[in-house]
Coordinates of C-alpha atoms in Angstrom, one line a residue:
Chain A
M1 CA 15.1 -3.1 -26.9
S2 CA 17.2 -6.0 -25.5
Y3 CA 18.8 -3.4 -23.2
T4 CA 15.6 -3.1 -21.2
K5 CA 15.5 -6.8 -20.6
S6 CA 19.0 -6.9 -19.2
A7 CA 18.2 -3.9 -17.0
D8 CA 15.2 -5.8 -15.6
V9 CA 17.2 -8.8 -14.8
S10 CA 19.8 -6.8 -12.8
N11 CA 16.9 -5.1 -11.0
R12 CA 15.7 -8.3 -9.7
S13 CA 18.8 -9.3 -7.9
R14 CA 18.3 -6.4 -5.5
V15 CA 15.0 -7.7 -4.2
G16 CA 14.3 -6.5 -0.7
H17 CA 17.2 -4.2 -0.2
L18 CA 16.9 -0.4 0.1
D19 CA 20.2 -0.4 -1.7
I20 CA 21.2 3.1 -2.7
D21 CA 24.8 2.4 -3.4
Q22 CA 24.4 1.3 -7.0
R23 CA 27.2 1.1 -9.4
A24 CA 28.0 4.5 -10.8
P25 CA 27.7 4.8 -14.6
K26 CA 31.1 4.1 -16.1
S27 CA 33.1 7.0 -17.4
A28 CA 30.8 9.2 -15.3
R29 CA 33.1 12.2 -15.4
W30 CA 33.3 12.3 -19.2
L31 CA 29.6 11.9 -19.4
N32 CA 28.9 14.6 -16.9
E33 CA 31.2 17.0 -18.7
S34 CA 29.4 16.3 -21.9
L35 CA 26.1 16.7 -20.2
G36 CA 27.3 20.0 -18.9
V37 CA 27.4 19.1 -15.3
T38 CA 30.9 19.1 -14.0
S39 CA 32.6 22.4 -15.1
R40 CA 32.6 24.5 -11.9
K41 CA 30.1 27.1 -13.1
R42 CA 27.7 24.7 -14.7
K43 CA 28.0 22.0 -12.0
W44 CA 24.7 22.9 -10.4
V45 CA 22.8 22.8 -13.7
G46 CA 22.1 19.1 -13.0
V47 CA 20.3 19.9 -9.8
I48 CA 17.4 21.3 -11.9
W49 CA 16.4 17.7 -12.7
V50 CA 15.8 17.0 -9.0
L51 CA 14.6 20.4 -7.8
P52 CA 10.8 20.1 -8.6
A53 CA 10.5 16.7 -6.9
L54 CA 12.6 17.9 -3.9
A55 CA 10.4 21.0 -3.6
A56 CA 7.2 19.0 -3.4
Y57 CA 8.8 16.6 -0.9
V58 CA 10.1 19.3 1.3
L59 CA 6.9 21.4 1.2
F60 CA 4.4 18.7 1.8
V61 CA 6.3 16.0 3.7
L62 CA 9.5 17.2 5.4
F63 CA 8.3 20.6 6.5
P64 CA 5.0 19.2 8.0
L65 CA 7.1 16.5 9.7
G66 CA 9.2 19.2 11.3
Q67 CA 6.0 20.9 12.4
T68 CA 4.8 17.7 14.0
V69 CA 8.0 17.5 16.0
R70 CA 7.6 21.2 17.0
Y71 CA 3.9 20.7 18.0
S72 CA 4.9 17.7 20.2
F73 CA 6.6 20.0 22.6
Y74 CA 3.6 22.3 23.1
N75 CA 0.2 22.2 24.6
W76 CA -2.1 23.5 21.9
D77 CA -5.8 23.2 21.2
G78 CA -5.4 24.3 17.5
I79 CA -6.9 27.7 18.0
G80 CA -5.6 29.5 21.1
V81 CA -2.1 30.2 22.3
A82 CA 0.3 27.3 22.5
T83 CA 2.2 26.9 25.7
W84 CA 5.6 25.1 26.1
A85 CA 5.2 21.6 27.4
G86 CA 8.7 20.2 27.4
F87 CA 8.6 16.4 27.2
N88 CA 5.2 16.3 28.9
N89 CA 3.4 15.0 25.8
Y90 CA 6.0 12.2 25.4
V91 CA 5.5 11.2 29.1
Q92 CA 1.8 11.0 28.4
V93 CA 2.4 8.8 25.4
F94 CA 4.2 6.3 27.5
T95 CA 2.1 6.6 30.7
Q96 CA -1.5 7.1 29.6
P97 CA -3.1 3.7 29.2
E98 CA -5.0 4.6 26.0
L99 CA -2.0 5.9 24.2
I100 CA 0.5 3.2 25.2
S101 CA -2.2 0.5 24.5
S102 CA -2.7 1.9 20.9
I103 CA 1.0 1.1 20.3
V104 CA 0.7 -2.3 21.9
H105 CA -2.3 -3.1 19.6
S106 CA -0.4 -2.2 16.5
F107 CA 2.3 -4.6 17.5
I108 CA -0.3 -7.3 18.2
L109 CA -1.7 -6.7 14.7
I110 CA 1.7 -7.7 13.2
V111 CA 0.8 -11.3 14.1
F112 CA -2.2 -11.0 11.8
F113 CA -0.9 -8.8 9.1
T114 CA 2.5 -10.4 8.9
I115 CA 3.2 -13.7 10.7
I116 CA 0.1 -15.7 9.7
P117 CA 0.0 -14.5 6.1
V118 CA 3.7 -15.1 5.5
F119 CA 3.4 -18.6 7.0
L120 CA 0.2 -19.5 5.0
G121 CA 1.6 -17.8 1.9
L122 CA 4.7 -19.9 1.9
I123 CA 2.5 -23.0 2.1
A124 CA 0.1 -21.9 -0.7
A125 CA 3.0 -20.8 -3.0
S126 CA 4.8 -24.1 -2.6
L127 CA 1.6 -26.0 -3.2
L128 CA 0.9 -23.9 -6.4
Q129 CA 4.5 -24.4 -7.5
R130 CA 4.0 -28.2 -7.6
R131 CA 0.9 -27.9 -9.8
R132 CA 1.1 -27.6 -13.6
Q133 CA 0.4 -24.1 -14.8
G134 CA -3.1 -23.9 -16.1
A135 CA -6.6 -22.4 -15.6
F136 CA -6.7 -23.4 -12.0
T137 CA -3.5 -21.7 -11.0
T138 CA -4.4 -18.6 -12.9
V139 CA -7.8 -18.3 -11.3
T140 CA -6.2 -18.9 -7.9
R141 CA -3.7 -16.1 -8.4
T142 CA -6.4 -13.7 -9.6
I143 CA -8.8 -14.3 -6.7
L144 CA -6.1 -14.3 -4.0
F145 CA -4.7 -11.1 -5.3
F146 CA -8.1 -9.2 -5.4
P147 CA -8.0 -7.8 -1.8
Q148 CA -4.9 -5.8 -2.9
I149 CA -6.9 -3.5 -5.2
V150 CA -10.0 -3.0 -3.0
P151 CA -9.9 0.2 -1.0
L152 CA -9.2 -0.6 2.6
A153 CA -12.3 1.3 3.5
G154 CA -14.3 -1.1 1.3
A155 CA -12.7 -4.1 3.1
G156 CA -13.8 -2.4 6.4
I157 CA -17.4 -2.3 5.2
M158 CA -17.5 -5.9 3.9
W159 CA -16.0 -7.3 7.1
S160 CA -18.2 -5.1 9.4
W161 CA -21.2 -6.8 7.8
M162 CA -19.5 -10.2 8.0
Y163 CA -19.1 -9.7 11.8
A164 CA -22.5 -8.1 12.4
P165 CA -24.9 -9.8 14.9
N166 CA -26.9 -11.2 12.1
G167 CA -24.0 -11.3 9.6
A168 CA -22.3 -14.2 7.8
V169 CA -19.9 -15.3 10.5
N170 CA -22.6 -15.8 13.0
G171 CA -24.8 -17.3 10.3
L172 CA -22.1 -19.9 9.5
L173 CA -21.6 -20.8 13.1
R174 CA -25.4 -21.4 13.5
A175 CA -25.4 -23.5 10.3
V176 CA -22.7 -25.8 11.7
G177 CA -24.4 -26.1 15.1
L178 CA -22.1 -23.8 17.0
G179 CA -24.9 -21.2 17.6
G180 CA -23.6 -20.9 21.2
L181 CA -20.5 -19.1 19.9
T182 CA -22.3 -16.3 18.1
Q183 CA -21.7 -12.8 19.3
Q184 CA -21.1 -9.3 18.2
W185 CA -17.5 -9.8 17.1
L186 CA -16.5 -6.2 16.7
G187 CA -18.5 -5.0 19.8
N188 CA -17.0 -7.4 22.3
F189 CA -13.9 -6.3 24.2
N190 CA -12.3 -9.7 23.9
T191 CA -12.9 -10.5 20.3
A192 CA -12.7 -7.1 18.6
L193 CA -8.9 -7.0 18.2
P194 CA -8.5 -10.5 16.8
A195 CA -11.5 -9.9 14.6
V196 CA -9.9 -6.8 13.1
G197 CA -6.7 -8.9 12.8
I198 CA -8.5 -11.4 10.6
I199 CA -9.2 -8.6 8.2
G200 CA -5.4 -8.1 8.1
V201 CA -4.9 -11.8 7.3
W202 CA -7.4 -11.4 4.5
L203 CA -5.6 -8.3 3.1
S204 CA -2.0 -9.8 3.3
L205 CA -2.5 -13.4 2.4
G206 CA -2.9 -13.1 -1.4
F207 CA -0.1 -10.5 -1.6
C208 CA 2.4 -12.8 0.2
T209 CA 1.3 -15.8 -1.9
V210 CA 1.7 -14.1 -5.3
L211 CA 5.0 -12.5 -4.2
F212 CA 6.4 -15.9 -3.1
L213 CA 5.1 -17.5 -6.3
S214 CA 7.0 -14.9 -8.4
G215 CA 10.1 -15.7 -6.3
I216 CA 9.7 -19.5 -6.9
S217 CA 9.4 -18.9 -10.6
K218 CA 12.9 -17.6 -10.7
V219 CA 14.3 -20.8 -9.4
D220 CA 15.7 -23.1 -12.1
P221 CA 13.1 -25.9 -12.6
A222 CA 16.1 -28.3 -13.0
T223 CA 16.8 -27.8 -9.3
Y224 CA 13.4 -29.1 -8.3
E225 CA 13.7 -32.0 -10.8
A226 CA 17.1 -33.0 -9.4
A227 CA 15.6 -33.0 -5.9
R228 CA 12.7 -35.2 -7.0
I229 CA 15.0 -37.7 -8.7
D230 CA 16.9 -37.8 -5.5
G231 CA 13.7 -38.8 -3.8
A232 CA 13.0 -35.6 -1.9
G233 CA 9.4 -35.2 -0.7
A234 CA 7.4 -32.0 -0.7
V235 CA 8.6 -31.1 2.8
R236 CA 12.3 -31.7 2.1
E237 CA 12.0 -29.8 -1.1
F238 CA 10.4 -26.9 0.7
F239 CA 13.2 -26.6 3.3
A240 CA 16.1 -27.4 1.0
I241 CA 15.2 -25.3 -2.1
T242 CA 12.1 -23.1 -1.8
L243 CA 12.7 -21.5 1.6
P244 CA 16.3 -20.4 1.0
A245 CA 15.4 -19.2 -2.5
L246 CA 12.6 -17.0 -1.1
R247 CA 14.6 -15.2 1.5
G248 CA 14.6 -11.9 -0.4
E249 CA 10.8 -12.1 -1.0
I250 CA 10.2 -13.0 2.7
V251 CA 12.1 -9.9 3.8
V252 CA 10.0 -7.8 1.4
A253 CA 6.7 -9.3 2.5
V254 CA 7.6 -8.9 6.2
T255 CA 8.7 -5.2 5.6
V256 CA 5.5 -4.2 3.7
T257 CA 3.0 -6.0 5.9
V258 CA 4.7 -4.8 9.2
I259 CA 4.5 -1.2 8.0
A260 CA 0.8 -1.9 7.1
A261 CA 0.2 -3.1 10.6
L262 CA 2.0 -0.4 12.5
E263 CA 0.6 2.4 10.3
S264 CA -3.0 1.0 10.0
F265 CA -5.8 3.5 9.8
D266 CA -8.4 2.9 7.1
V267 CA -9.7 -0.6 8.2
I268 CA -9.9 0.3 11.9
Y269 CA -11.4 3.8 11.2
V270 CA -14.2 2.3 9.1
S271 CA -14.9 -0.9 11.1
T272 CA -14.5 0.0 14.8
Q273 CA -13.2 3.6 15.1
G274 CA -10.9 2.1 17.7
G275 CA -13.7 0.7 19.9
P276 CA -15.3 -0.8 21.8
G277 CA -13.7 1.5 24.4
Y278 CA -10.0 1.4 23.3
A279 CA -10.0 -2.3 22.5
T280 CA -8.9 -1.8 18.8
M281 CA -7.3 1.7 19.1
V282 CA -4.1 2.0 17.0
P283 CA -1.8 5.0 16.8
G284 CA -3.1 6.1 13.4
V285 CA -6.7 6.4 14.6
E286 CA -5.6 7.8 17.9
I287 CA -3.6 10.6 16.3
Y288 CA -6.7 11.5 14.2
R289 CA -9.0 11.4 17.2
L290 CA -6.7 13.5 19.4
T291 CA -6.2 16.1 16.8
F292 CA -9.6 16.5 15.2
L293 CA -12.0 15.4 18.0
N294 CA -10.2 16.2 21.2
Q295 CA -8.0 19.1 20.1
H296 CA -4.9 17.7 21.9
I297 CA -2.5 18.6 19.1
G298 CA 0.6 18.2 21.4
A299 CA -0.2 14.7 22.5
A300 CA -1.3 13.7 19.0
S301 CA 2.0 15.0 17.6
A302 CA 4.1 13.2 20.2
L303 CA 2.4 10.0 19.4
A304 CA 3.0 10.6 15.7
V305 CA 6.7 11.2 16.4
V306 CA 6.9 8.0 18.5
L307 CA 5.2 6.0 15.7
T308 CA 7.5 7.4 13.1
I309 CA 10.6 6.4 15.1
L310 CA 9.2 3.0 16.0
V311 CA 8.5 2.2 12.3
L312 CA 12.0 3.3 11.3
I313 CA 13.6 1.1 14.0
V314 CA 11.5 -2.0 13.2
V315 CA 12.1 -1.7 9.4
S316 CA 15.8 -1.3 9.9
I317 CA 15.9 -4.3 12.1
I318 CA 14.0 -6.3 9.5
Q319 CA 16.4 -5.1 6.8
R320 CA 19.5 -5.9 8.9
V321 CA 18.3 -9.4 9.9
G322 CA 17.2 -10.1 6.3
R323 CA 20.5 -9.1 4.9
G324 CA 22.6 -10.5 7.7
R325 CA 22.5 -14.1 6.7
D326 CA 23.9 -13.3 3.2
Chain B
M1 CA 7.5 -40.7 -8.6
N2 CA 4.7 -42.6 -7.0
A3 CA 1.5 -41.9 -8.8
V4 CA -0.9 -42.5 -5.9
S5 CA 1.0 -40.2 -3.5
S6 CA 1.3 -37.5 -6.1
R7 CA -2.4 -37.7 -6.9
S8 CA -3.4 -37.5 -3.2
S9 CA -1.0 -34.6 -2.6
R10 CA -2.5 -32.9 -5.7
A11 CA -5.9 -33.3 -4.1
T12 CA -4.8 -31.9 -0.7
S13 CA -3.2 -28.9 -2.4
A14 CA -6.3 -28.2 -4.4
I15 CA -8.5 -28.4 -1.3
L16 CA -6.2 -26.1 0.7
L17 CA -6.0 -23.6 -2.2
I18 CA -9.8 -23.6 -2.6
I19 CA -10.3 -22.9 1.1
M20 CA -8.0 -19.9 0.8
M21 CA -9.9 -18.7 -2.3
V22 CA -13.3 -19.1 -0.5
F23 CA -11.9 -17.1 2.4
T24 CA -10.8 -14.4 0.1
I25 CA -13.9 -14.1 -2.1
F26 CA -16.6 -14.8 0.6
P27 CA -16.9 -11.3 2.0
L28 CA -17.5 -9.9 -1.5
L29 CA -20.1 -12.5 -2.3
T30 CA -21.8 -11.9 1.0
M31 CA -22.0 -8.2 0.2
L32 CA -23.4 -8.9 -3.3
A33 CA -26.0 -11.3 -1.9
T34 CA -27.1 -8.7 0.7
A35 CA -27.3 -6.0 -1.9
L36 CA -29.8 -8.0 -3.8
Q37 CA -32.2 -8.6 -0.8
P38 CA -35.5 -6.7 -0.7
A39 CA -34.9 -3.1 0.2
N40 CA -35.2 -2.2 3.9
S41 CA -35.4 -5.9 4.9
T42 CA -33.0 -7.0 7.7
P43 CA -31.1 -9.9 6.0
S44 CA -29.2 -12.4 8.1
G45 CA -26.2 -14.5 7.6
F46 CA -25.3 -15.6 4.1
S47 CA -28.2 -16.5 1.9
W48 CA -28.8 -15.9 -1.8
P49 CA -32.1 -14.0 -2.2
A50 CA -34.9 -15.9 -3.8
H51 CA -35.8 -12.9 -5.9
P52 CA -32.7 -10.8 -6.5
Q53 CA -33.6 -7.2 -6.5
W54 CA -31.3 -5.9 -9.2
H55 CA -32.9 -2.5 -9.1
N56 CA -31.4 -1.9 -5.7
F57 CA -28.3 -0.9 -7.6
A58 CA -30.2 1.8 -9.4
V59 CA -31.5 3.1 -6.1
A60 CA -28.0 3.1 -4.7
W61 CA -26.7 4.8 -7.9
V62 CA -29.0 7.7 -7.3
A63 CA -28.6 7.8 -3.5
T64 CA -24.9 8.0 -3.7
N65 CA -24.9 10.5 -6.6
F66 CA -22.5 8.1 -8.2
M67 CA -21.5 10.0 -11.3
H68 CA -20.6 13.0 -9.1
L69 CA -18.5 10.8 -6.9
L70 CA -16.8 9.2 -9.9
S71 CA -15.9 12.5 -11.4
S72 CA -14.5 13.8 -8.1
S73 CA -12.3 10.7 -7.9
V74 CA -11.2 11.2 -11.5
I75 CA -10.2 14.8 -10.6
Y76 CA -7.8 13.5 -8.0
V77 CA -6.2 10.9 -10.3
V78 CA -5.8 13.4 -13.2
G79 CA -4.5 16.1 -10.8
V80 CA -2.0 13.8 -9.1
V81 CA -0.7 11.0 -11.3
P82 CA 0.7 12.8 -14.3
I83 CA 2.5 15.5 -12.3
A84 CA 3.8 13.0 -9.7
V85 CA 5.1 10.7 -12.5
I86 CA 6.9 13.6 -14.3
L87 CA 8.5 15.0 -11.2
A88 CA 9.7 11.5 -10.1
T89 CA 11.0 10.7 -13.5
L90 CA 13.1 13.9 -13.8
A91 CA 14.5 13.5 -10.3
G92 CA 15.1 9.7 -10.8
Y93 CA 17.1 10.5 -14.0
G94 CA 19.0 13.3 -12.2
L95 CA 20.0 11.0 -9.3
G96 CA 20.3 7.8 -11.2
H97 CA 21.9 8.5 -14.5
I98 CA 23.8 11.8 -14.3
T99 CA 25.6 12.2 -11.0
I100 CA 24.8 15.6 -9.5
P101 CA 26.5 17.2 -6.5
G102 CA 25.1 15.9 -3.2
G103 CA 23.1 13.3 -5.1
K104 CA 23.8 10.6 -2.6
A105 CA 22.6 12.8 0.3
V106 CA 19.4 13.7 -1.6
T107 CA 18.7 10.1 -2.4
L108 CA 19.1 9.2 1.3
L109 CA 16.7 12.0 2.1
F110 CA 14.1 10.5 -0.2
V111 CA 14.7 7.0 1.1
F112 CA 14.0 8.3 4.6
G113 CA 10.5 9.2 3.4
L114 CA 9.7 5.6 2.3
T115 CA 8.5 4.4 5.7
L116 CA 7.0 7.7 6.9
P117 CA 3.4 7.3 8.2
A118 CA 1.0 9.7 6.6
E119 CA -0.7 10.0 10.0
A120 CA 2.4 11.9 11.2
L121 CA 1.8 14.6 8.7
I122 CA -1.9 15.2 8.6
T123 CA -2.1 17.6 11.6
P124 CA 0.4 20.2 10.2
L125 CA -0.9 19.7 6.7
Y126 CA -4.4 20.6 8.0
Y127 CA -3.2 23.9 9.5
Q128 CA -0.9 24.6 6.5
F129 CA -3.8 24.3 4.0
Q130 CA -6.1 26.1 6.4
S131 CA -3.8 29.2 6.3
W132 CA -3.6 28.9 2.5
G133 CA -7.4 28.7 2.3
L134 CA -7.3 25.3 0.5
L135 CA -9.3 23.3 3.0
G136 CA -12.4 21.8 1.5
T137 CA -11.0 22.0 -2.0
H138 CA -9.5 19.3 -4.2
W139 CA -6.2 21.2 -4.2
G140 CA -5.0 20.3 -0.7
V141 CA -5.3 16.6 -1.3
I142 CA -3.7 16.8 -4.7
L143 CA -0.7 18.8 -3.5
A144 CA -0.2 16.7 -0.4
L145 CA -0.4 13.4 -2.4
I146 CA 2.2 14.6 -5.0
G147 CA 4.6 15.3 -2.1
L148 CA 3.8 12.0 -0.4
Y149 CA 4.5 10.0 -3.6
M150 CA 7.9 11.5 -4.1
P151 CA 10.0 9.2 -1.9
F152 CA 8.7 6.0 -3.6
G153 CA 8.5 7.6 -7.1
V154 CA 12.0 9.0 -7.1
F155 CA 13.5 5.9 -5.6
W156 CA 11.7 3.7 -8.2
M157 CA 12.8 5.8 -11.2
R158 CA 16.3 6.3 -9.9
T159 CA 16.7 2.5 -9.7
H160 CA 15.5 2.2 -13.3
F161 CA 17.8 4.9 -14.7
A162 CA 20.8 3.7 -12.6
N163 CA 20.6 0.5 -14.6
S164 CA 20.0 2.0 -18.1
P165 CA 23.0 1.5 -20.4
V166 CA 25.5 4.2 -20.4
E167 CA 26.7 3.2 -23.9
L168 CA 23.5 4.6 -25.3
T169 CA 24.1 8.0 -23.7
E170 CA 27.7 8.0 -25.0
A171 CA 26.6 7.2 -28.5
A172 CA 23.9 9.8 -28.5
L173 CA 26.3 12.5 -27.2
L174 CA 28.8 11.6 -29.9
D175 CA 26.0 12.1 -32.4
G176 CA 25.7 15.6 -31.0
A177 CA 22.5 15.3 -29.0
S178 CA 21.9 17.7 -26.1
A179 CA 21.4 16.6 -22.5
W180 CA 17.7 17.0 -22.9
Q181 CA 17.6 15.1 -26.2
V182 CA 19.5 12.2 -24.6
F183 CA 16.9 12.0 -21.9
R184 CA 13.8 12.6 -24.1
Q185 CA 14.8 10.5 -27.1
V186 CA 17.0 7.7 -25.7
H187 CA 16.2 7.0 -22.1
L188 CA 12.5 8.0 -21.8
P189 CA 11.3 5.5 -24.4
L190 CA 13.3 2.7 -22.6
A191 CA 11.6 3.6 -19.3
R192 CA 8.1 2.9 -20.6
S193 CA 7.4 -0.2 -18.5
A194 CA 8.9 1.3 -15.3
L195 CA 6.7 4.4 -15.9
A196 CA 3.6 2.3 -16.5
S197 CA 4.0 0.4 -13.3
L198 CA 4.6 3.6 -11.4
A199 CA 1.5 5.2 -12.9
I200 CA -0.7 2.2 -12.1
L201 CA 0.5 2.2 -8.5
M202 CA -0.1 5.9 -8.0
F203 CA -3.6 5.5 -9.6
L204 CA -4.5 2.8 -7.1
W205 CA -3.1 4.7 -4.1
T206 CA -5.0 7.9 -5.1
W207 CA -8.3 6.1 -5.9
N208 CA -8.1 4.3 -2.5
Q209 CA -6.9 7.2 -0.4
L210 CA -9.0 7.7 2.7
L211 CA -7.1 9.7 5.3
L212 CA -6.2 12.9 3.3
P213 CA -9.7 13.6 1.9
L214 CA -11.2 12.8 5.3
V215 CA -9.0 15.4 7.0
L216 CA -8.5 18.0 4.3
V217 CA -11.9 18.0 2.4
N218 CA -14.3 16.3 4.9
D219 CA -17.1 16.3 2.3
P220 CA -17.9 12.9 0.9
S221 CA -19.2 14.4 -2.4
K222 CA -15.8 16.0 -3.0
G223 CA -13.8 13.0 -1.8
T224 CA -12.3 9.9 -3.2
V225 CA -14.1 6.5 -3.7
A226 CA -12.6 5.4 -0.4
S227 CA -13.7 8.4 1.6
A228 CA -17.2 8.0 0.1
L229 CA -17.3 4.4 1.3
S230 CA -16.3 5.4 4.8
A231 CA -19.1 8.0 4.8
F232 CA -21.7 5.4 3.7
Q233 CA -20.9 3.4 6.7
G234 CA -22.3 6.2 8.9
Q235 CA -25.0 7.3 6.5
Y236 CA -26.7 4.0 5.8
S237 CA -25.9 2.1 9.0
T238 CA -29.6 1.4 9.5
N239 CA -30.2 0.3 5.9
I240 CA -27.8 -2.6 5.4
V241 CA -29.1 -3.5 1.9
L242 CA -28.6 0.0 0.6
L243 CA -25.1 0.1 2.2
C244 CA -24.0 -3.1 0.5
A245 CA -25.5 -2.1 -2.8
A246 CA -23.7 1.3 -2.6
A247 CA -20.4 -0.2 -1.5
F248 CA -20.6 -2.7 -4.3
I249 CA -21.3 -0.1 -7.0
V250 CA -18.4 2.0 -5.7
L251 CA -16.0 -1.0 -5.7
L252 CA -17.1 -2.1 -9.3
P253 CA -14.8 0.3 -11.2
S254 CA -11.7 -1.0 -9.3
L255 CA -12.8 -4.6 -9.9
I256 CA -13.3 -4.0 -13.7
V257 CA -10.1 -2.2 -14.1
F258 CA -8.3 -4.9 -12.1
L259 CA -9.7 -7.7 -14.3
I260 CA -8.8 -5.9 -17.5
F261 CA -5.3 -4.9 -16.4
Q262 CA -4.7 -7.8 -14.1
R263 CA -1.2 -8.7 -15.2
H264 CA 0.0 -5.1 -15.0
F265 CA -1.5 -4.6 -11.6
V266 CA 0.1 -7.7 -10.2
Q267 CA 3.4 -6.9 -11.7
A268 CA 3.4 -3.3 -10.6
L269 CA 2.4 -4.2 -7.0
L270 CA 5.0 -6.9 -6.8
Q271 CA 7.8 -4.9 -8.3
G272 CA 6.7 -1.8 -6.3
S273 CA 7.0 -3.6 -3.0
E274 CA 10.3 -5.2 -3.9
R275 CA 12.1 -2.0 -3.8

């Protein structure tokens, strides 16, 4: 059983990297021969292990993705005959205000889904690290983590009611004498996007905090003790020890939350449907709307392809920057 | 260490953390308080009702046809999770422990799927299942989810098996075990914790899935918990008390499961994202 333990430890060191170049098992050739894999005729026997998963993946992910790319070059209403459109749909994605603004919104959401929660999470985690482990820290972790298990649609309902004209946010404002600020947060063109963004902060904050805490717990406590004996304060300690130690976890948190922002659908669909007007429209909801309400399959597919490529580019930039300073 | 400064910094940190906790738990408490208001009233702000109407939950239970909803969600979990875990485990073993021809390319292909937005697949999936006559049934969602979970599942299990000790395989082979026996009797038992984490994650993703049931089933009574919630939003928009009671009931199973298996959930979600 001690084997599992050592395997876990080596897993941890690869935090944050999509590293597929792992060490090959030693004496692989001998093993493969014994497992009946290498001899020319039986070489392909090993493929059987992978085939079912690959089949499901090709059939329900890769093939549909190919179809999306194909649809994006046609004008099609989903029922009639499709006509060739060339790059027209892509031109639309980048010139039609509603389509391009949905992409812009998803990048604005990164501020709320990623930047604010990572920043606050770092503060919270280093505060928790300085406290003795006990009931308080356990309760804090549990409560902060709870948004992670709630369906996003449930989060959308809770927050819609919070933001309602006679909801809790306006109630709180009235209670502290700021009644003049009350408004329909999700119905106002200026406040709708930031209001939806706050839901993103709510979703990501606990996740980032608990992730950073688990990173801090891997730091040797003696390091912190030595720093304290040297007279380092909380701030020095944070920049000298905690922040460098958490680089891997920060890359993970940024990657996961940026993907959540760019690919967001559930929260927006339930709370605003992209409205008022297009004030909170994001690519995910726009793809759904274009396909199933407007029957513009071509434009929807072009937007889907653009979104897919954007996510790939952004994630690979994050991974490169995160690894670069190694 | 200066006792006064450490005490004041302790107090500051406690206050900051409490603010964050209130921010996190407040929407849920607001929903609970609203659910307990007199039915058909128009509650305002955040106020705990003077006479909590606990029977609102009974009304919501009936109105949402809760048992039906629950059994529909269970069908998805039972249909998706075991098969997805088995396929991912076999492929992860094939790619991670025994090196197969083209294994690296296949692994890259799965990694490519890790960041793929589900929104980019729903349109073709809709027409694919329409032509197969599977729209409006549980099958479309089940099949699509199994496919969608493969990139992460395979990658997760591959990472585990790439790190499992080769010496055990060698020893078992010397003892005359077959390839299947090596997997079944040596490596599978050692993968228990990786399997448990994967199963928990897939359970959570399936339970909370909104987009696929919305598109492929479009019938709240045959959907998941999440798609039912989204339907309530439209159905009960004029009856905020019932909406909150219904939403709270539907969230309750997740909350209970979370509190019981808290440690596993946190671990699974953290490890799951760290890949």
